Short mmCIF file of C-alpha atoms in Angstrom, two decimals:
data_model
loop_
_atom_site.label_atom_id
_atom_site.label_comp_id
_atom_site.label_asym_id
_atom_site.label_seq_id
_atom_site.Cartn_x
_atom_site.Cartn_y
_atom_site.Cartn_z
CA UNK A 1 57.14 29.50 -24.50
CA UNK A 2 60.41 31.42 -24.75
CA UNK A 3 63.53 30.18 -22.35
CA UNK A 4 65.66 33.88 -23.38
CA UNK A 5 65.18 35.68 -20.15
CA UNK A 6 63.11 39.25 -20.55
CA UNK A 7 64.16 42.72 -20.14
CA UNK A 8 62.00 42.23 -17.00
CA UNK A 9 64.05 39.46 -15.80
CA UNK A 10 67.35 41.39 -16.28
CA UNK A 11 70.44 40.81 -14.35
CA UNK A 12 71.53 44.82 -14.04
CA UNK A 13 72.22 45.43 -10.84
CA UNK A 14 72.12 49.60 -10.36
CA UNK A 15 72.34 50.06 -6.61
CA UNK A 16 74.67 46.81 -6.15
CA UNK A 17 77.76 48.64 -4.71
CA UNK A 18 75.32 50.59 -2.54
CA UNK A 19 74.21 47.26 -1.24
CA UNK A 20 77.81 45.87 -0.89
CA UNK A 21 79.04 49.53 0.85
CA UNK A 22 76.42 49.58 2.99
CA UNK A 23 76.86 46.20 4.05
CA UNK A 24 80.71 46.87 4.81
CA UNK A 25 79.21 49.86 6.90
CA UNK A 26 77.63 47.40 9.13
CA UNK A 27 79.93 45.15 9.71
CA UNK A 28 82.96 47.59 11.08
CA UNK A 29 82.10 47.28 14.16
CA UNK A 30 81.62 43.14 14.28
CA UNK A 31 85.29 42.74 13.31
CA UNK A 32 87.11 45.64 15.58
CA UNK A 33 87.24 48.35 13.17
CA UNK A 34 83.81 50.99 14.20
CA UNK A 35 86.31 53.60 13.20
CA UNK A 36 86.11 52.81 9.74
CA UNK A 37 81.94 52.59 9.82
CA UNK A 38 81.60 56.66 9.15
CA UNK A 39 83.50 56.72 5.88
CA UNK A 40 81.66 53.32 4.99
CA UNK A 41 78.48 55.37 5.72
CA UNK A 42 79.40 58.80 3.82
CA UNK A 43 80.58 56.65 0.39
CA UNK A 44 77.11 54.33 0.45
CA UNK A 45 75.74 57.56 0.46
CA UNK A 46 77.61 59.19 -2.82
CA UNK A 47 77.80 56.14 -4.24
CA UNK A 48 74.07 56.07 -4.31
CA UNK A 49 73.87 59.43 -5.54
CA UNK A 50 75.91 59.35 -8.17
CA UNK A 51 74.03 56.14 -9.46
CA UNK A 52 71.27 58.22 -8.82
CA UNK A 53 72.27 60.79 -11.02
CA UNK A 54 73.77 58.79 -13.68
CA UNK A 55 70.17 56.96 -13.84
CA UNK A 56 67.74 60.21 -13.99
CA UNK A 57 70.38 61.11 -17.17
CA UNK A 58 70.12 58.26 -18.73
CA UNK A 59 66.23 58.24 -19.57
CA UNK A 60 66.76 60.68 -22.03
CA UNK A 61 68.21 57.93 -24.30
CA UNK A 62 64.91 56.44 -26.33
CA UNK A 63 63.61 52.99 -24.53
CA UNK A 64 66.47 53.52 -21.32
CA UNK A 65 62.77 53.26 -19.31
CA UNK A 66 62.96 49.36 -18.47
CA UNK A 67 63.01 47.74 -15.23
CA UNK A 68 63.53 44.32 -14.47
CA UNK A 69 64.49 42.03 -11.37
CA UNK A 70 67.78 43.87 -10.94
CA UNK A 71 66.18 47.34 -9.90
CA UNK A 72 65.08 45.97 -6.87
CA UNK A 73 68.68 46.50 -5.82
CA UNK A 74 67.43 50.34 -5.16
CA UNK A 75 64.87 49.85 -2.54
CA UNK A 76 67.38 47.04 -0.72
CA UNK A 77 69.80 50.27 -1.24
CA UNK A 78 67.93 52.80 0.33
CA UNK A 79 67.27 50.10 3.71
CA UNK A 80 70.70 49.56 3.69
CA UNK A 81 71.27 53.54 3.68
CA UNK A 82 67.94 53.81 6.27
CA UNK A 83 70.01 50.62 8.58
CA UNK A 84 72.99 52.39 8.73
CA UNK A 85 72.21 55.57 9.93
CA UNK A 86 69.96 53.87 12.79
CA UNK A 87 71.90 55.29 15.43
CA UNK A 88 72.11 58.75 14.02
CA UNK A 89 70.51 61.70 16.09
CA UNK A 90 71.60 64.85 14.33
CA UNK A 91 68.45 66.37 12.28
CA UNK A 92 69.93 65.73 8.79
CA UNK A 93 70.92 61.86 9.18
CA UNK A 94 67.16 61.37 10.66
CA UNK A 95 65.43 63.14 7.93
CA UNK A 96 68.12 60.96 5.55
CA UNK A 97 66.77 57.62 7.41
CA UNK A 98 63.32 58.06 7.17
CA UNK A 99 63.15 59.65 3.35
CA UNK A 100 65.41 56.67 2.38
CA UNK A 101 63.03 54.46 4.55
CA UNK A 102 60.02 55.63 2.67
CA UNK A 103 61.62 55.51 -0.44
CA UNK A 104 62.14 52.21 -0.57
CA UNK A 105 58.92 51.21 0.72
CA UNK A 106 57.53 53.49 -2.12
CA UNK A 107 59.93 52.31 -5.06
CA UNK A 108 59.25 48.40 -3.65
CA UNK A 109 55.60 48.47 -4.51
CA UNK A 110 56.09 49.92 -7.58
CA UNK A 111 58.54 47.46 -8.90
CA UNK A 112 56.34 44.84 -7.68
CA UNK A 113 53.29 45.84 -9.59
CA UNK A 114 55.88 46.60 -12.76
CA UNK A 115 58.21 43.54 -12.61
CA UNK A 116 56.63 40.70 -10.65
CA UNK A 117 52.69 41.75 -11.49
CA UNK A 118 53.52 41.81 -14.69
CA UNK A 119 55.54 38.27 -15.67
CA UNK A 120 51.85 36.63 -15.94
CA UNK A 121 51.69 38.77 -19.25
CA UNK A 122 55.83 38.52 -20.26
CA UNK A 123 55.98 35.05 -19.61
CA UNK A 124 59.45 35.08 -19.33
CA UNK A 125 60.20 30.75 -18.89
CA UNK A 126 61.52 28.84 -16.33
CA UNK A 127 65.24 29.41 -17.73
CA UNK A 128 64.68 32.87 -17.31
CA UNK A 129 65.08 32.44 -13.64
CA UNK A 130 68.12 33.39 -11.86
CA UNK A 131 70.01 34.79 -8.73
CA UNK A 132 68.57 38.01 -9.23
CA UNK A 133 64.93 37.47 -8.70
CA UNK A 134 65.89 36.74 -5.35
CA UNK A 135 66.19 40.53 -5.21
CA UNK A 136 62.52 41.19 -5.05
CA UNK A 137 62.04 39.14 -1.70
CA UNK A 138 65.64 40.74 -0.54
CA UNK A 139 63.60 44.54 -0.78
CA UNK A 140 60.78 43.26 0.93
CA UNK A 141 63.22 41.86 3.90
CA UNK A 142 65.29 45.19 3.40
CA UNK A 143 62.17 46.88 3.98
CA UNK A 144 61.32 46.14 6.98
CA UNK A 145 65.05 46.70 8.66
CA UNK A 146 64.21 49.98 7.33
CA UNK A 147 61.05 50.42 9.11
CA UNK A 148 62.55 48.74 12.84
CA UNK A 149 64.99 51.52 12.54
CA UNK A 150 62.29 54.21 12.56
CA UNK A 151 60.41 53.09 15.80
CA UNK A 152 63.00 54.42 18.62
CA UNK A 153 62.53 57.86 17.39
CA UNK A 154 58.64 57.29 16.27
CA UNK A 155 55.74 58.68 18.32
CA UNK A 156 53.50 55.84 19.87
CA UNK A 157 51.00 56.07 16.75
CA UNK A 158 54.02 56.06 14.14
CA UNK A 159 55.84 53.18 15.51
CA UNK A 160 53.31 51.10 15.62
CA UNK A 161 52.17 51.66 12.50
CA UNK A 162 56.36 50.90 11.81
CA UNK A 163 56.05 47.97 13.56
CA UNK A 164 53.22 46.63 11.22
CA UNK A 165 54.89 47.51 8.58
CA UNK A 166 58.35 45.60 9.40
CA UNK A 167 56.00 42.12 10.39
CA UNK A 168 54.45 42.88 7.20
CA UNK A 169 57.55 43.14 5.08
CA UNK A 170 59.46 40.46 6.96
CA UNK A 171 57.07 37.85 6.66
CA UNK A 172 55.86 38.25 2.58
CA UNK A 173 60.09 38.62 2.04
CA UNK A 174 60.74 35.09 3.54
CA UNK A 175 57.22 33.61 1.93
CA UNK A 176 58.88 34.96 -1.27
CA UNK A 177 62.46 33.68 -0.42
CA UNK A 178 60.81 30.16 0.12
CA UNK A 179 58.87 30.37 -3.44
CA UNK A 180 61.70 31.38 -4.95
CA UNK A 181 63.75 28.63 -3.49
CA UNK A 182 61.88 26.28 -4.84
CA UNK A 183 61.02 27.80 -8.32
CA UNK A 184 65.20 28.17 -8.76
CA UNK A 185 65.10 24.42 -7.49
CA UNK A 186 63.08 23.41 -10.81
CA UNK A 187 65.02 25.17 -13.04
CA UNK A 188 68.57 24.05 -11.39
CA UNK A 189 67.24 20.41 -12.31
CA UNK A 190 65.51 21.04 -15.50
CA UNK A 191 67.99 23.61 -17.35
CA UNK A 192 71.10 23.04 -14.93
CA UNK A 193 72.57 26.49 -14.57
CA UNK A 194 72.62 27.15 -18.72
CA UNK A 195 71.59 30.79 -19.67
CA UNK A 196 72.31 32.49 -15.56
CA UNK A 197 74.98 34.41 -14.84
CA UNK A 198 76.63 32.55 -12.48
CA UNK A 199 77.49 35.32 -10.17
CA UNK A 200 74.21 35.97 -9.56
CA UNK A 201 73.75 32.76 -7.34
CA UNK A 202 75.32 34.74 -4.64
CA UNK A 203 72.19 36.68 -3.97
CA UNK A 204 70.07 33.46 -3.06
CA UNK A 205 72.71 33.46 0.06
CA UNK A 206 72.53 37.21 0.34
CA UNK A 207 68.72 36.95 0.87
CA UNK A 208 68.92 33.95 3.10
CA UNK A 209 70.97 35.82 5.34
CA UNK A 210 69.09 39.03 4.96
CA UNK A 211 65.77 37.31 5.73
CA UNK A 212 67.85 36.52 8.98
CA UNK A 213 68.98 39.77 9.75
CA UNK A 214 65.65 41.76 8.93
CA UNK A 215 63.53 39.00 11.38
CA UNK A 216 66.32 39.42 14.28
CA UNK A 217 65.53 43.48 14.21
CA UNK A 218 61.83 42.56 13.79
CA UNK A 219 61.80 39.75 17.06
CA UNK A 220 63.36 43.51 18.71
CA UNK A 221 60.16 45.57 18.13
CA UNK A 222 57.84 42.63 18.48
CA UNK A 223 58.95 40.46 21.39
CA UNK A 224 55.49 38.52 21.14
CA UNK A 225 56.54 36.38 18.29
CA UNK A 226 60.23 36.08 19.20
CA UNK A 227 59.98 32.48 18.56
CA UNK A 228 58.13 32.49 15.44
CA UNK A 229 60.71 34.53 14.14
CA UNK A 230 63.62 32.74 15.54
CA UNK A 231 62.73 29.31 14.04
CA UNK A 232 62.35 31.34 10.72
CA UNK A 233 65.51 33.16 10.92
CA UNK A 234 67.60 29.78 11.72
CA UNK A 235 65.37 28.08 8.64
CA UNK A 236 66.48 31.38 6.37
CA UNK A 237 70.13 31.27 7.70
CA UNK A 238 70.50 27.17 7.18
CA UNK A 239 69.59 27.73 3.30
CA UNK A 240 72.23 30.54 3.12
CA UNK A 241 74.83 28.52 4.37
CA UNK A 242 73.98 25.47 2.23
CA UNK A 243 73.95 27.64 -0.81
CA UNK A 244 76.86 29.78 0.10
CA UNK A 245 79.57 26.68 0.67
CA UNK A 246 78.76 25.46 -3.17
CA UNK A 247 78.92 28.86 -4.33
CA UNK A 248 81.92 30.24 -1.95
CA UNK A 249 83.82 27.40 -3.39
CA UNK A 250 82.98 27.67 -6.88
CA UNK A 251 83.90 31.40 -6.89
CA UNK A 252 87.22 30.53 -5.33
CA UNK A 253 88.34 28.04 -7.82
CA UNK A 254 86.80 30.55 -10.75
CA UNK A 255 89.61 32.84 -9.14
CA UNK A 256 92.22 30.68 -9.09
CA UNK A 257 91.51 29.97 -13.26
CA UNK A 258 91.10 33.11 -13.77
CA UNK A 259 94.05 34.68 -12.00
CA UNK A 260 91.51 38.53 -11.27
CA UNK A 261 88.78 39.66 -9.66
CA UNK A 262 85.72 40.16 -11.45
CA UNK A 263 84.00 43.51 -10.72
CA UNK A 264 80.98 41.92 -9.76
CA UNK A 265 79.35 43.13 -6.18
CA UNK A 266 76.63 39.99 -5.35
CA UNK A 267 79.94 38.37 -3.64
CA UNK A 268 80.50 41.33 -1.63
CA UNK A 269 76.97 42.36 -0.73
CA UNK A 270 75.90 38.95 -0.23
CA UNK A 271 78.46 37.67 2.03
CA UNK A 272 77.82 40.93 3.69
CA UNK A 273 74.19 40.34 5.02
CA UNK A 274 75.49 36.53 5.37
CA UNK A 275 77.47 37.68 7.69
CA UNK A 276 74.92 39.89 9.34
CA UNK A 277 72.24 37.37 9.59
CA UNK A 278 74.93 34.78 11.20
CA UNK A 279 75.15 37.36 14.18
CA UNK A 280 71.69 37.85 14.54
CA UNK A 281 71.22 34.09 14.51
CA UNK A 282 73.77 34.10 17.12
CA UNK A 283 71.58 36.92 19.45
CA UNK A 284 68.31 34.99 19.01
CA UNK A 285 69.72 31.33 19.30
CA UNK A 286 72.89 31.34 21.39
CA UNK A 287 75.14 28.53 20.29
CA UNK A 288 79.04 28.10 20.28
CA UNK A 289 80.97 29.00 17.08
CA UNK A 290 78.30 31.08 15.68
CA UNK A 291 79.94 34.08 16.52
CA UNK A 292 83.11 33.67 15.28
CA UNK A 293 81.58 32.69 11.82
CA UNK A 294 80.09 35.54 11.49
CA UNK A 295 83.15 37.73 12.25
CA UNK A 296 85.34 35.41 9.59
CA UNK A 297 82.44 35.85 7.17
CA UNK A 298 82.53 39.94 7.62
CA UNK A 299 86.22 40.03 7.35
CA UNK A 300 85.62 37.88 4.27
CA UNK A 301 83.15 40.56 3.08
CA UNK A 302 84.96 43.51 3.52
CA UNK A 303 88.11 42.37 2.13
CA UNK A 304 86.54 41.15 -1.37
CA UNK A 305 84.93 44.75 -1.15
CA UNK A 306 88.48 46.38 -1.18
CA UNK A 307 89.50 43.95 -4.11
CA UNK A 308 86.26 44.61 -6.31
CA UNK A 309 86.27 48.15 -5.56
CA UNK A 310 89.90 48.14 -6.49
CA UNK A 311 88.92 46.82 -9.96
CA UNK A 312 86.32 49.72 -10.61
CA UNK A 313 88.62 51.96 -9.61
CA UNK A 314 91.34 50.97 -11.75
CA UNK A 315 88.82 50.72 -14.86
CA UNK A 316 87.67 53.98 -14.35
CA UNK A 317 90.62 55.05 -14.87
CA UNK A 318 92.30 53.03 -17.61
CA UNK A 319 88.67 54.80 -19.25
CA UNK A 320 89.31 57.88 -18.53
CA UNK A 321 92.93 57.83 -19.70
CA UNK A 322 91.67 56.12 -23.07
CA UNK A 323 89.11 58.93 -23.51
CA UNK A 324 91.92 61.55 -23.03
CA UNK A 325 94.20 59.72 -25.94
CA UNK A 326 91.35 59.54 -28.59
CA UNK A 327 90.81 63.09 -27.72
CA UNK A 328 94.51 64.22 -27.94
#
């Protein structure tokens, strides 16, 4: 059986700084800066088109047409875009919201049938696991914050058929979070961490603290099983923050060797819905200090999204001034 990881099993990561953007939307208003949420808002939203764009172009190149784990990144996008345009009224922002909520309920069945139904055929190994699988249980999760957001506005029929949805969604993300966990386990003892990209570790935090997010909005719209979902989302949030200290850490000291940011986003988008899930925890099992962590972890978040958006901005345009010399 082959160990190289499959074009299925990919690590690109197409809606990643719509994740991370999104995220940063969120958490304006956690750390004293809701002024700053709007702009957050507008660039998720070009950001997303112009990846958009850049991706419809790009299947004119022969064999461009291949998904793997990493295009699950599009439906988490489009909840993160649904999420944080919840409290929109205005006509346009509520059409926006519920096209990107369906959207991502649409493209996340897809991908499962074409990425996940299909790895009984591909085989891809245990060493083909990585962090980025975890993004297949993260759109599930992602899903149904998307679908909590559509209930307010729903009429009686619609939200409840919203409402089944998000249980739905919430539940199959965390029973594929805990698979997951323990697949990755296997592979962590059997190949080490040989062959991953070790950036992409991040999103096994990013989905624990997702998982904990998504299941606060659900215990909202489904007070019945407020404790069911409570002991999950304190289950999903202890992984994250057993994973993330390993994996904060090793990033830091990468850093310090290496002197520059990477232009990675699992760090930023990841630490993001950390963050997130933290206060959630904090709403559905008040304890001291939980609170405060998650404020620390969102100013965390958004300032390693200033310093990785800082490094794609500065390549684009060390490219763009290269393309301009070859050409003069």
């Amino acid at each position: 059986m082959s160990t190289r990881p499959t074009a299925r099993s990919g690590t690109g990561l197409p809606f990643g700084a719509v994740m991370a953007t999104g995220a940063a939307a969120q958490l304006c208003d956690l750390v004293g800066v809701a002024a700053w949420a709007p702009l957050f808002v507008v660039l998720t939203i070009v950001i997303a088109a112009a990846v958009t764009v850049t991706g419809v172009l790009g299947l004119r190149r022969p064999g461009a047409l291949r998904v793997g784990f990493g295009h699950f990144t599009i439906p988490v996008g489009l909840g993160v875009i649904a999420v944080t345009l919840a409290g929109a009224d205005a006509p346009a922002p509520a059409v926006l919201r519920t096209g990107c909520a369906v959207a991502a309920w649409a493209s996340t069945a897809v991908l499962l049938v074409a990425v996940v139904g299909h790895l009984p055929w591909s085989r891809p190994g245990l060493a083909a696991v990585n962090g980025v699988w975890f993004i297949a249980p993260a759109a599930l999760l992602a899903d149904a914050a998307a679908a909590v957001v559509l209930v307010p506005a729903a009429a009686p029929a619609a939200a409840d058929a919203a409402v089944a949805v998000a249980v739905w969604c919430v539940w199959c993300g965390v029973a594929g979070y805990a698979v997951l966990l323990v697949v990755a386990a296997v592979r962590v003892v059997r190949h080490r961490f040989a062959g991953a990209p070790g950036v992409a570790w991040w999103i096994v935090t990013g989905c624990g603290g997702l998982a904990a997010d998504a299941l606060g909005h659900v215990a909202v719209v489904d007070p019945g099983a407020r404790s069911a979902f409570t002991v999950a989302a304190v289950a999903c949030w202890t992984v994250a923050t057993i994973v993330f200290v390993p994996i904060g850490v090793g990033s830091v000291l990468s850093l310090w060797r290496r002197r520059r940011v990477g232009g990675a986003w699992p760090p930023a988008f990841s630490s993001g819905v950390y963050a997130l899930g933290t206060a959630q925890v904090a709403l559905l099992l008040p304890a001291p200090g939980m609170q405060p962590v998650a404020v620390i972890v969102a100013v965390e978040t958004l300032v390693v999204w200033v310093a990785i958006a800082a490094v794609h901005v500065s390549g684009g345009v060390r490219t763009r001034q290269t393309v301009r010399s070859h050409r003069g």
